[in-house]
Coordinates of C-alpha atoms and ligand atoms in Angstrom, one line a residue:
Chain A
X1 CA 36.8 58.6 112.3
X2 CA 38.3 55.7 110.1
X3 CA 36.7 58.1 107.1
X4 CA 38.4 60.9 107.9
X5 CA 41.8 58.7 108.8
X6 CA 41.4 57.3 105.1
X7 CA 40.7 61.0 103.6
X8 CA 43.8 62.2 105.1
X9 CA 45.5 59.2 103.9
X10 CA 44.3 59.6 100.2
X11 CA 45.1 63.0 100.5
X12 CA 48.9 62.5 101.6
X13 CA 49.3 59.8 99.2
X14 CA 47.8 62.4 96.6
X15 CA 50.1 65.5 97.3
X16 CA 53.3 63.8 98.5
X17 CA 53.4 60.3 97.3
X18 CA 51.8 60.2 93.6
X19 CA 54.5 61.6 90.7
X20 CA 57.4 61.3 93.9
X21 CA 56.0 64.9 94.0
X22 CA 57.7 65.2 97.8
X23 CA 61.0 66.0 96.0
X24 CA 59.8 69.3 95.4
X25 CA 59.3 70.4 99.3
X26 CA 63.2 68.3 99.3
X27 CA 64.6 70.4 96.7
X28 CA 62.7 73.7 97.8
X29 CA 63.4 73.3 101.0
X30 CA 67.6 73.1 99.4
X31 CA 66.3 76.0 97.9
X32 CA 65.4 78.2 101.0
X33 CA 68.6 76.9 102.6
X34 CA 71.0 77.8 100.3
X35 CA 69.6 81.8 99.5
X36 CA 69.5 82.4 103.3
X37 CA 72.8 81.3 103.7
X38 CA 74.0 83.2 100.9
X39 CA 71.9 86.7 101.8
X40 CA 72.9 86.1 105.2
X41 CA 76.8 86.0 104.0
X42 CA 76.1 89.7 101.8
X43 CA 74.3 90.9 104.5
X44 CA 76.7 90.5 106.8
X45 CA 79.5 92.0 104.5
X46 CA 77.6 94.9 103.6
X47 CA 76.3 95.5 107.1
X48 CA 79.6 95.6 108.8
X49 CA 81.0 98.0 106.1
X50 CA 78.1 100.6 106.4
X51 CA 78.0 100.2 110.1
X52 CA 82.1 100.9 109.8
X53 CA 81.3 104.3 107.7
X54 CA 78.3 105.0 110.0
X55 CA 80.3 104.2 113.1
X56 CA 83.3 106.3 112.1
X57 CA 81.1 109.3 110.9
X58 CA 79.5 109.6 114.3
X59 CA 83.0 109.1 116.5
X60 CA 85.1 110.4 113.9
X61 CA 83.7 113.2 111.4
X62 CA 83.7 116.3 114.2
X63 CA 87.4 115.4 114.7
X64 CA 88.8 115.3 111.1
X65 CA 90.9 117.5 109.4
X66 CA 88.8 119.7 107.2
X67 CA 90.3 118.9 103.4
X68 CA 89.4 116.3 100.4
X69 CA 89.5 113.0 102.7
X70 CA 86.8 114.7 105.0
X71 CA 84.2 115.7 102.3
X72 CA 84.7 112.2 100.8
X73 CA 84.0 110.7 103.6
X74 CA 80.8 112.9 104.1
X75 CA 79.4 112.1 100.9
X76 CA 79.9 108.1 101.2
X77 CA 78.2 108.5 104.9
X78 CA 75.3 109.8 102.8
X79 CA 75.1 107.3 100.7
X80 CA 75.5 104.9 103.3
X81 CA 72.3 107.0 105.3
X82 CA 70.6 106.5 101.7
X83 CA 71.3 102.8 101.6
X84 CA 69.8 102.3 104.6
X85 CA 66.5 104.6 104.2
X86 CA 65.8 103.5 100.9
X87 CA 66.1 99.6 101.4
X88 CA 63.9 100.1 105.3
X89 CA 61.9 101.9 103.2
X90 CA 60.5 99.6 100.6
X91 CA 58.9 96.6 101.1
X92 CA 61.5 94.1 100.4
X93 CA 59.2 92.4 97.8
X94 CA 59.4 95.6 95.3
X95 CA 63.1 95.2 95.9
X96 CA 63.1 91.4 94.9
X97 CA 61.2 92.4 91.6
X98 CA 63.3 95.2 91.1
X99 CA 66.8 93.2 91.0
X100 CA 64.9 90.3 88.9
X101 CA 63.0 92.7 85.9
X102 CA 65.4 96.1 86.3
X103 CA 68.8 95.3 87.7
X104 CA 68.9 91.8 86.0
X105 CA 67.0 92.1 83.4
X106 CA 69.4 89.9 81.2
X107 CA 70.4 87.6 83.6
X108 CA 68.3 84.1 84.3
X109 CA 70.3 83.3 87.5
X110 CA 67.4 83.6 90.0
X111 CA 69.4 82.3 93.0
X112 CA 71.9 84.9 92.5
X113 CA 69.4 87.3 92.2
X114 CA 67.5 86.3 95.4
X115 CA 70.6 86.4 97.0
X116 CA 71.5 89.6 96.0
X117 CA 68.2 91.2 96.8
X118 CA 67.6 89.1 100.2
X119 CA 71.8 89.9 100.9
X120 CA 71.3 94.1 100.5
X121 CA 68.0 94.1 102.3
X122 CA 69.4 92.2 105.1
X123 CA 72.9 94.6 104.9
X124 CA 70.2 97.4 106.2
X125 CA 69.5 95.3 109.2
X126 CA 72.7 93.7 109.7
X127 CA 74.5 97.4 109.8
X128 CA 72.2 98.5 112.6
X129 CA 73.1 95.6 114.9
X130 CA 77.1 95.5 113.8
X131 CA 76.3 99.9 114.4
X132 CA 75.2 99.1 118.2
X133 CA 77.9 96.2 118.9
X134 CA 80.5 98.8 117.5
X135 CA 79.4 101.5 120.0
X136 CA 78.6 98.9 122.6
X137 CA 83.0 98.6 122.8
X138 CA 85.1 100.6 124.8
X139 CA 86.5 103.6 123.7
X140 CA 89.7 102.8 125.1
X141 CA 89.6 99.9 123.2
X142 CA 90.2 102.4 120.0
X143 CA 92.5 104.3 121.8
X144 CA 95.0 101.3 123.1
X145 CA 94.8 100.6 119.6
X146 CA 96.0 104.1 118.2
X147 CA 98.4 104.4 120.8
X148 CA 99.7 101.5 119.5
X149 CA 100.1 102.9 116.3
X150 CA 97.3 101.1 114.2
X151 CA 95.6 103.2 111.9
X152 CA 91.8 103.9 112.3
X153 CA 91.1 101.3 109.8
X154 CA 93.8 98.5 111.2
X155 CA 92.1 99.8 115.0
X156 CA 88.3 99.0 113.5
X157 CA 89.7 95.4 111.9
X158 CA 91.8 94.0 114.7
X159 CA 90.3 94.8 117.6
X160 CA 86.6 96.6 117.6
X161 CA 84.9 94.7 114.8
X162 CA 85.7 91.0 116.3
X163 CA 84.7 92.2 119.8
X164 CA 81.7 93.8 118.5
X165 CA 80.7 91.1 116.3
X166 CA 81.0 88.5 119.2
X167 CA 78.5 90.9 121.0
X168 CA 76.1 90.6 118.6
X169 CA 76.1 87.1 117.5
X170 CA 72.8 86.4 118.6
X171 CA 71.0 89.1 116.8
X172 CA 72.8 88.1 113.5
X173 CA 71.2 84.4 114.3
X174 CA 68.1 85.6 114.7
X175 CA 68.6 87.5 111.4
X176 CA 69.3 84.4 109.8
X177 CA 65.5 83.3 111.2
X178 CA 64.5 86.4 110.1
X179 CA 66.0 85.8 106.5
X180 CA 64.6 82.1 106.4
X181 CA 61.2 83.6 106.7
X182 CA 61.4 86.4 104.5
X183 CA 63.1 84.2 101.1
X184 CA 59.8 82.9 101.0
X185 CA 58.5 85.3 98.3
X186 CA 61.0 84.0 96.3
X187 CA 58.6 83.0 93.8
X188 CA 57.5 86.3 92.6
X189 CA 60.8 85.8 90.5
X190 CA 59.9 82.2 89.9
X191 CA 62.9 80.7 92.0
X192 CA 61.8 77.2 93.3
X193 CA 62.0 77.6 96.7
X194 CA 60.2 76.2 100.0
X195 CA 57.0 77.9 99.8
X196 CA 57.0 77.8 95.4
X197 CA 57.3 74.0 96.4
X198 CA 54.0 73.9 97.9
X199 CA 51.8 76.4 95.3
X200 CA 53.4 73.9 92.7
X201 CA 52.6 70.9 95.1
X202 CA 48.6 72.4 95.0
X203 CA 48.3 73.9 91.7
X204 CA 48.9 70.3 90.6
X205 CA 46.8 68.8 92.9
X206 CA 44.1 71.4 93.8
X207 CA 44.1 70.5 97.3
X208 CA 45.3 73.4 99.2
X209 CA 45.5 72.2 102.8
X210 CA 48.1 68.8 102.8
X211 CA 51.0 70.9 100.7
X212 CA 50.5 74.5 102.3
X213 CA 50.0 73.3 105.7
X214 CA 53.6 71.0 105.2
X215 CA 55.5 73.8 104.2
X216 CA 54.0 75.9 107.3
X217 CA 55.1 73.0 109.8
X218 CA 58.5 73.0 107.7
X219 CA 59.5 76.3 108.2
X220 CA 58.1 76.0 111.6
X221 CA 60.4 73.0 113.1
X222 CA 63.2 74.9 111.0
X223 CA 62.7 78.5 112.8
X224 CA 62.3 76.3 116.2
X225 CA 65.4 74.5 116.0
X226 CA 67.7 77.8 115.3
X227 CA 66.1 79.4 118.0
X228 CA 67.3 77.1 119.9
X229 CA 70.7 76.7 118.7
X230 CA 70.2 80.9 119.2
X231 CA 69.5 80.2 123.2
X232 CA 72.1 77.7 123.3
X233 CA 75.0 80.1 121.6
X234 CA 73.4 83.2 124.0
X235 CA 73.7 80.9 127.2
X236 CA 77.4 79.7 125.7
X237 CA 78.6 83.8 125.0
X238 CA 77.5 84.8 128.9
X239 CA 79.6 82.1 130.3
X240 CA 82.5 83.6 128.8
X241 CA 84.6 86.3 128.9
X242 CA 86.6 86.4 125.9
Chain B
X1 CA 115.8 103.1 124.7
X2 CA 117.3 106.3 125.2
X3 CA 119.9 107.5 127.7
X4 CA 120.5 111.0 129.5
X5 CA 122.1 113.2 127.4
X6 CA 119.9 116.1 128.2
X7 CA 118.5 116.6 124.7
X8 CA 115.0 117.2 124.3
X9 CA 112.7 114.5 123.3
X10 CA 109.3 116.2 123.4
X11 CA 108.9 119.5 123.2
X12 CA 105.3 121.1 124.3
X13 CA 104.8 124.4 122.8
X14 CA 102.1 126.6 124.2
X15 CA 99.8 123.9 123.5
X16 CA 95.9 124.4 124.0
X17 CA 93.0 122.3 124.3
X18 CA 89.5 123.5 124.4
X19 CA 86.4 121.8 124.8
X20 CA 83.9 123.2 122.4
X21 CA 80.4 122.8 125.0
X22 CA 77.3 123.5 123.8
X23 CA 77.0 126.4 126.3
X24 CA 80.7 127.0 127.4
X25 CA 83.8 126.1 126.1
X26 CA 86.1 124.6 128.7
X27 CA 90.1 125.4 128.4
X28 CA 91.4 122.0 129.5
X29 CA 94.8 123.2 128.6
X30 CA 95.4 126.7 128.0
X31 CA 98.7 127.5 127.0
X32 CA 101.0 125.1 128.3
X33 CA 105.0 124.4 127.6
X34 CA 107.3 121.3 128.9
X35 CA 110.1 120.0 127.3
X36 CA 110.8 116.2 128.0
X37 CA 114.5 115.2 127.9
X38 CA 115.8 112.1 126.8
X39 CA 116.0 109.2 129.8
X40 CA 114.4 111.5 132.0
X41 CA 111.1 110.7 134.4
X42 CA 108.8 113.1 134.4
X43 CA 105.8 113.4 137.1
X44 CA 102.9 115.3 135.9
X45 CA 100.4 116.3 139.6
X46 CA 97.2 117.9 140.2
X47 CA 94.0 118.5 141.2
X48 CA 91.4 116.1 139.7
X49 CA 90.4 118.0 136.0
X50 CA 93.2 120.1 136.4
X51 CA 94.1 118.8 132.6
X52 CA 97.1 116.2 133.4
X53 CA 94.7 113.4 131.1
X54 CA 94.2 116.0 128.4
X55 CA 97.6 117.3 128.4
X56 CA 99.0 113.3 128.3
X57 CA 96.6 112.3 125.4
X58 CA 97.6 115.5 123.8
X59 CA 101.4 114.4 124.0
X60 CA 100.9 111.4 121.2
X61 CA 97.4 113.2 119.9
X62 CA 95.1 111.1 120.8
X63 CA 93.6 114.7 121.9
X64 CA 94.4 116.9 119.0
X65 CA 95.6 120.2 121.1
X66 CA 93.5 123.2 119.3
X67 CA 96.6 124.8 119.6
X68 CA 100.4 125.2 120.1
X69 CA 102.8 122.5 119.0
X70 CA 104.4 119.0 120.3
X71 CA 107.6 118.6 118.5
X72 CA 109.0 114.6 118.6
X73 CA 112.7 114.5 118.2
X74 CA 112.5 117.4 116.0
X75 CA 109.4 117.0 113.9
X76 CA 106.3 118.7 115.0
X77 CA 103.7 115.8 115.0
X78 CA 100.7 118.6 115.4
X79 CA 101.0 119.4 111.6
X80 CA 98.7 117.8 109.8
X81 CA 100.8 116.9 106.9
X82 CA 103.0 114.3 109.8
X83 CA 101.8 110.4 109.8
X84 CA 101.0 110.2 113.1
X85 CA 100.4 106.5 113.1
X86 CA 104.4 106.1 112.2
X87 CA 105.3 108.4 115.8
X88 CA 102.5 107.2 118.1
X89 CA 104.9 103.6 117.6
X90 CA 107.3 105.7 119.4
X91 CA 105.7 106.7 122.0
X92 CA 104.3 104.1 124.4
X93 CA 100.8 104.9 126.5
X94 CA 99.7 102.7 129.3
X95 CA 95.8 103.5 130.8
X96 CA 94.9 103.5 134.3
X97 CA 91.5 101.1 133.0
X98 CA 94.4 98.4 131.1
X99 CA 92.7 98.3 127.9
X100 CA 94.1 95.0 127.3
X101 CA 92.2 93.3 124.3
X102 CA 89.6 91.0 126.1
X103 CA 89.4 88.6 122.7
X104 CA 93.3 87.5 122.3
X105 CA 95.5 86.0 124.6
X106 CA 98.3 87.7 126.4
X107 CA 100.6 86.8 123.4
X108 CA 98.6 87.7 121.0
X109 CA 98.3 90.9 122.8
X110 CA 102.1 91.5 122.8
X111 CA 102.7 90.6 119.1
X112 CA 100.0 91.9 117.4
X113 CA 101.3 95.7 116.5
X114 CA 105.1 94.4 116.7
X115 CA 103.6 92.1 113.5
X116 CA 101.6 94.1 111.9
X117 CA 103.2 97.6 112.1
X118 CA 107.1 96.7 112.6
X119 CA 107.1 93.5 110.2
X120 CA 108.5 91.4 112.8
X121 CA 107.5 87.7 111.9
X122 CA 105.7 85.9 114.6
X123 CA 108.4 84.3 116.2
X124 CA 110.3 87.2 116.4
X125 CA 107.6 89.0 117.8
X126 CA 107.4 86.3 120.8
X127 CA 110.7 85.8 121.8
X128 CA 110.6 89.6 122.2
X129 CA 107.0 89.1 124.3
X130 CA 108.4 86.3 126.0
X131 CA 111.5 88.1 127.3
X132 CA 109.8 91.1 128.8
X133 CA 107.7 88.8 130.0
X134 CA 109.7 86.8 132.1
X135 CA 111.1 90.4 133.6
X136 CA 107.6 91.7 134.7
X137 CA 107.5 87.7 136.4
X138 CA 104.3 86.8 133.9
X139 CA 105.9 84.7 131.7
X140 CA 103.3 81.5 133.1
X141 CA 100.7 83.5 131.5
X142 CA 101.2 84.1 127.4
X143 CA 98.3 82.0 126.8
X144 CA 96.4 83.9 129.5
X145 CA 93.0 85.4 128.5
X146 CA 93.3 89.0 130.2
X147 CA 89.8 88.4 131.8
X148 CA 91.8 85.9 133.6
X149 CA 94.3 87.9 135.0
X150 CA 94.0 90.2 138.6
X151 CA 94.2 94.2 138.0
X152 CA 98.0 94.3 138.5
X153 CA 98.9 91.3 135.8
X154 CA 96.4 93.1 133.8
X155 CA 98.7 96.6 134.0
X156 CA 102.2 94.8 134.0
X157 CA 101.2 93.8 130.6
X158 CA 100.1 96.4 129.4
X159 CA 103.4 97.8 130.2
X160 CA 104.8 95.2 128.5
X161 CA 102.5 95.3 125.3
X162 CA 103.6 99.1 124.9
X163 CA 107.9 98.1 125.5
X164 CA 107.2 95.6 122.8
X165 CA 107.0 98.4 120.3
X166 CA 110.6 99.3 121.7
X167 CA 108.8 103.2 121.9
X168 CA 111.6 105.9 123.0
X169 CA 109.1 107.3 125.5
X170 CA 106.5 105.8 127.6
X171 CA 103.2 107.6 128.4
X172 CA 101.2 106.5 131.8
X173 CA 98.0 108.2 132.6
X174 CA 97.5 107.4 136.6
X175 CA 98.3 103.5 136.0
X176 CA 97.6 102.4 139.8
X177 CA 94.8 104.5 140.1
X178 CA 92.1 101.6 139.2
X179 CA 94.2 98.7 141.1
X180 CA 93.5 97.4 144.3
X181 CA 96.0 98.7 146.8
X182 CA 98.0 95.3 147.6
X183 CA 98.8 95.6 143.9
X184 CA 99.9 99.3 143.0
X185 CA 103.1 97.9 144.5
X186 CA 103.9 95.6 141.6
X187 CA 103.1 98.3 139.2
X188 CA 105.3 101.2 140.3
X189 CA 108.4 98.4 140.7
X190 CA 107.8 97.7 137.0
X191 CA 108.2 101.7 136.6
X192 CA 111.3 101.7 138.7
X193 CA 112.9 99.3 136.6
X194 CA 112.1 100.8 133.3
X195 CA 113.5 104.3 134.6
X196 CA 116.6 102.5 135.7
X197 CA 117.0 101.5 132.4
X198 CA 116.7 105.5 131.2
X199 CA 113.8 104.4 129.2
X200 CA 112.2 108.8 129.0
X201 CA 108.8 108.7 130.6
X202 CA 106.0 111.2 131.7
X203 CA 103.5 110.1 134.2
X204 CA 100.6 110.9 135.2
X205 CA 99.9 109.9 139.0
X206 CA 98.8 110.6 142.6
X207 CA 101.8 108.3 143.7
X208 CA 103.6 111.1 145.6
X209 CA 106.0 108.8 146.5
X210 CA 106.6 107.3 143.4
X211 CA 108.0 111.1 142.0
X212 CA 110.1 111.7 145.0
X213 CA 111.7 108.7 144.9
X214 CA 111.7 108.2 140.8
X215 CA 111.5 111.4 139.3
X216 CA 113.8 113.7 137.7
X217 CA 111.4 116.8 136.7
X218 CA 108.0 117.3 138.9
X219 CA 105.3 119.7 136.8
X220 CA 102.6 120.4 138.9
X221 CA 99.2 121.8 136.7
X222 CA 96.6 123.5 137.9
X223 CA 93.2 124.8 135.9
X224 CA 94.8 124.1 132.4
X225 CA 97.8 125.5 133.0
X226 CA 101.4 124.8 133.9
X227 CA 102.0 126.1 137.5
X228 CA 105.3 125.0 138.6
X229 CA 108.3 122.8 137.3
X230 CA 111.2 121.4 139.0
X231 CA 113.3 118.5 140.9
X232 CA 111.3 116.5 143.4
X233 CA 112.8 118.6 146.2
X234 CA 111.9 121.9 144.4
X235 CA 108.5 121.1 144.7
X236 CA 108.0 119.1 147.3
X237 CA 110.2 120.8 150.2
X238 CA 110.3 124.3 148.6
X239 CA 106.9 125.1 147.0
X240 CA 106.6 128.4 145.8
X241 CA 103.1 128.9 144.6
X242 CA 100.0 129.0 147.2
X243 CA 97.8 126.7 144.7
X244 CA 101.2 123.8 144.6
X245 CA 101.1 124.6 148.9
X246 CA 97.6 123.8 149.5
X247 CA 97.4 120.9 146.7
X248 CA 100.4 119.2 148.7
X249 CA 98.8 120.1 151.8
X250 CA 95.8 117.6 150.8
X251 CA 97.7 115.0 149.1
X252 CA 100.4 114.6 151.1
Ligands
ATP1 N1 86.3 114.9 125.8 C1 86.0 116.0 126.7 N2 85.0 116.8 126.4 C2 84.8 117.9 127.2 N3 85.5 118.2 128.3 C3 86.5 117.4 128.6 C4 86.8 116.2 127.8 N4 87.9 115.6 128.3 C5 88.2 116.4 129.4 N5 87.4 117.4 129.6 C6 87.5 118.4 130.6 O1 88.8 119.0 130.6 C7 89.2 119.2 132.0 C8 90.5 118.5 132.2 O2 90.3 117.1 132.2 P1 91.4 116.0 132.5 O3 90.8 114.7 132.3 O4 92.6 116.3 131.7 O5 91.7 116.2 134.0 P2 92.7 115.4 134.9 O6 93.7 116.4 135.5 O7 93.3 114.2 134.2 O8 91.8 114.9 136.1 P3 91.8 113.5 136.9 O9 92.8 113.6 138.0 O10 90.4 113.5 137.5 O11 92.0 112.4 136.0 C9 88.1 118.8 132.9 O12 87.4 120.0 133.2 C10 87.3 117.9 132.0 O13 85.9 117.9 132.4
MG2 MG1 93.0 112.1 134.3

């Protein structure tokens, strides 16, 4: 028993301890933080925009005057349906590797990059959730709105989109677990995050288990927590009415 | 607000509604004509999806009629080229479900289109709130969630959320309908008041006595059409139609 204690010792000293080599799980782990924060924030914009054009096409289109503002409005729901095909599509891995050697080619900004590519994969999610918290509101929410005056854009802005994206608030936290998951292919485009930290933590070391198994309980205690700041913010939104 | 000069307000021209079905098409409204005069009250009665909602909603488009015209003071709102958005501020609507926005506060509620589409500033906007408040006896309540408030609070201000757009006409589809009886009484004094002030109004309602007492023009439609028009005592002690005889012979 006191063997094995002092292997596991030697090896912790080895992988974390030796060459301060723990900073790179500290600034990974900034790493993994920062890009799900940042996708989160894109997704989040570009979700609620598509799920606006997706919304309006399916409440709206039948009802429009026929004329230029009509077929425009056709052709950006199809890019929108696009969007949202291609990127559910694809695994977001190609995606990633896309932005980094096509999209980016010139550019070394790998966070910016992961961010981008994390931000518009998670849009495709993101507008399906803001889609069904949009529908999920009164109609006559829209039409006290109209009657009022308020355009259909003014309508959407003031009134439906914060209602709806109250209703949804979980399911974009749990998007944000989602997200903190998924950044960790990161390095395929050589960004430094959480999971890189480890492979670099064990290609220097060539001991697998101490750094790999680290990250795992890492990203563990980090998806736990949220969830339960997720149940916590669920329990908080049924207690109140507005 | 507007008083009696008898000029016309709205004007209703043969205006249609069909419901394109995927096996029939229903004629909500089929060919009907009303003009509304200025400071007048006008109580539309029927039979339940006789077309009083659709003809209402059609009145400030939020139904777009498939045809016929609505002309407001002299502009016909129906063609397309009109900014609708700039007339529906003149024309009021209060819902028999409220529709009060669950996620502000009763202030907020009242100022928000007065800010936004009448560039009143804030302040302005709330004194304005605040005084028709204190009229409909809610001024205790401006900070108010509307989840907080019983079904008649709820309606008074939504009244009051639609006056503080100073519209020249006020739209109510059936607004004591969803209300608890002890407090359709609150409601229709509201009403009374307004029409005292000649604010022009067309309302939908089952509140028989609310047009004998209030109204100045009864319209009475039946299957999408516009069966018989005229004072409270035209159409209440002097029906001519057998459809308006037997209708008041189950309402009343
Ligand atoms: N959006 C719609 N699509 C299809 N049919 C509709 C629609 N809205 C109304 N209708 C139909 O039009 C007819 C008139 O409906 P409307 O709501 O105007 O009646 P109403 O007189 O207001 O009835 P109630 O007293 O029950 O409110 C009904 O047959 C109804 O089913
Ligand atoms: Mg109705």
């Amino acid at each position: 028993m006191s063997e094995w204690w002092q292997g596991f010792l030697d090896d912790f000293t080895l992988n974390f301890i030796d060459g301060n080599r723990w900073k790179f799980l500290v600034s990974g782990l900034g790493v993994t933080l920062e890009v799900t924060f940042l996708s989160l924030l894109v997704g989040i914009f570009m979700g609620t925009i598509v799920a606006i054009i997706r919304a309006t096409y399916d409440k709206q289109y039948q009802e429009m005057r026929p004329g230029f503002g009509k077929s425009l409005f056709g052709i950006i729901n199809g890019i929108a349906k696009v969007y949202l095909t291609v990127i559910r599509g694809t695994p977001v891995v190609v995606q990633l590797l896309i932005m980094y050697y096509i999209v980016f080619a010139s550019s070394n900004n790998k966070v910016l990059i992961a961010v981008l590519a994390f931000g518009i994969n998670s849009g495709a999610y993101v507008g399906e959730i803001v889609r069904a918290g949009i529908m999920s509101i009164d109609e006559g929410q829209t039409e006290a709105g109209r009657s009022l005056g308020f355009n259909f854009v003014q309508t959407m802005w003031y009134i439906v989109i914060p209602q709806a994206l109250k209703n949804v608030l979980p399911a974009l936290a749990n998007e944000f677990i989602t997200l903190l998951k998924e950044t960790s292919v990161s390095g395929y485009v050589a960004l430094q995050d959480l999971t890189k930290a480890g492979d670099i933590i064990r290609g220097r070391t060539y001991s697998a288990f101490m750094p790999l198994i680290a990250v795992a309980l890492i990203y563990l205690v980090m998806v736990m927590f949220f969830s339960m700041l997720v149940g916590k913010l669920e329990g908080r939104l049924r207690n109140s009415d507005h | 607000m507007t008083t009696k000069d008898g000029s016309v307000l709205i004007s209703a021209k043969n205006v249609e509604k069909h419901f394109k079905g995927k096996k029939n098409t229903i004629k909500a409204l089929d060919g009907i004509s009303l003009d509304i005069k200025k400071g007048t009250v006008n109580v539309i009665i029927g039979p339940s999806g006789s077309g009083k909602s659709t003809f209402l909603r059609c009145l400030n488009l939020l139904e777009i009629p498939t045809g016929g015209q609505i002309v407001l003071e002299g502009v016909d709102i129906t063609d397309p080229k009109t900014n609708i958005n700039l007339h529906r501020q003149k024309m009021g609507m209060v819902f028999q479900q409220f529709n009060l926005f669950p996620h502000m506060t009763i202030m907020k509620n009242l100022t928000l289109a007065p800010v936004k589409l009448l560039g009143k500033s804030q302040q302005e906007a709330e004194q304005k709130a605040m005084e028709l408040l204190k009229r409909v006896g809610l001024s205790d309540r401006a900070e108010a969630y509307p989840s907080q408030l019983s079904g008649g609070q709820k309606q008074r201000i939504a009244i009051v959320r639609a006056l503080c757009m100073e519209p020249d006409v006020m739209l109510f589809d059936e607004p004591t309908s969803a209300l608890d009886p002890e407090m359709v009484g609150e409601v229709l004094e509201v009403m009374k008041e307004l029409a005292k002030e000649g604010m022009t109004m067309v309302v939908v309602t089952h509140e028989m006595g609310f047009a004998r007492e209030v109204a100045d023009q009864v319209v009475f439609i039946d299957e999408g059409h516009l069966v018989e028009q005229g004072t409270p005592e035209d159409i209440f002690e002097h029906p001519q139609s057998e459809r308006l005889r037997s209708f008041l012979a189950k309402v009343l």
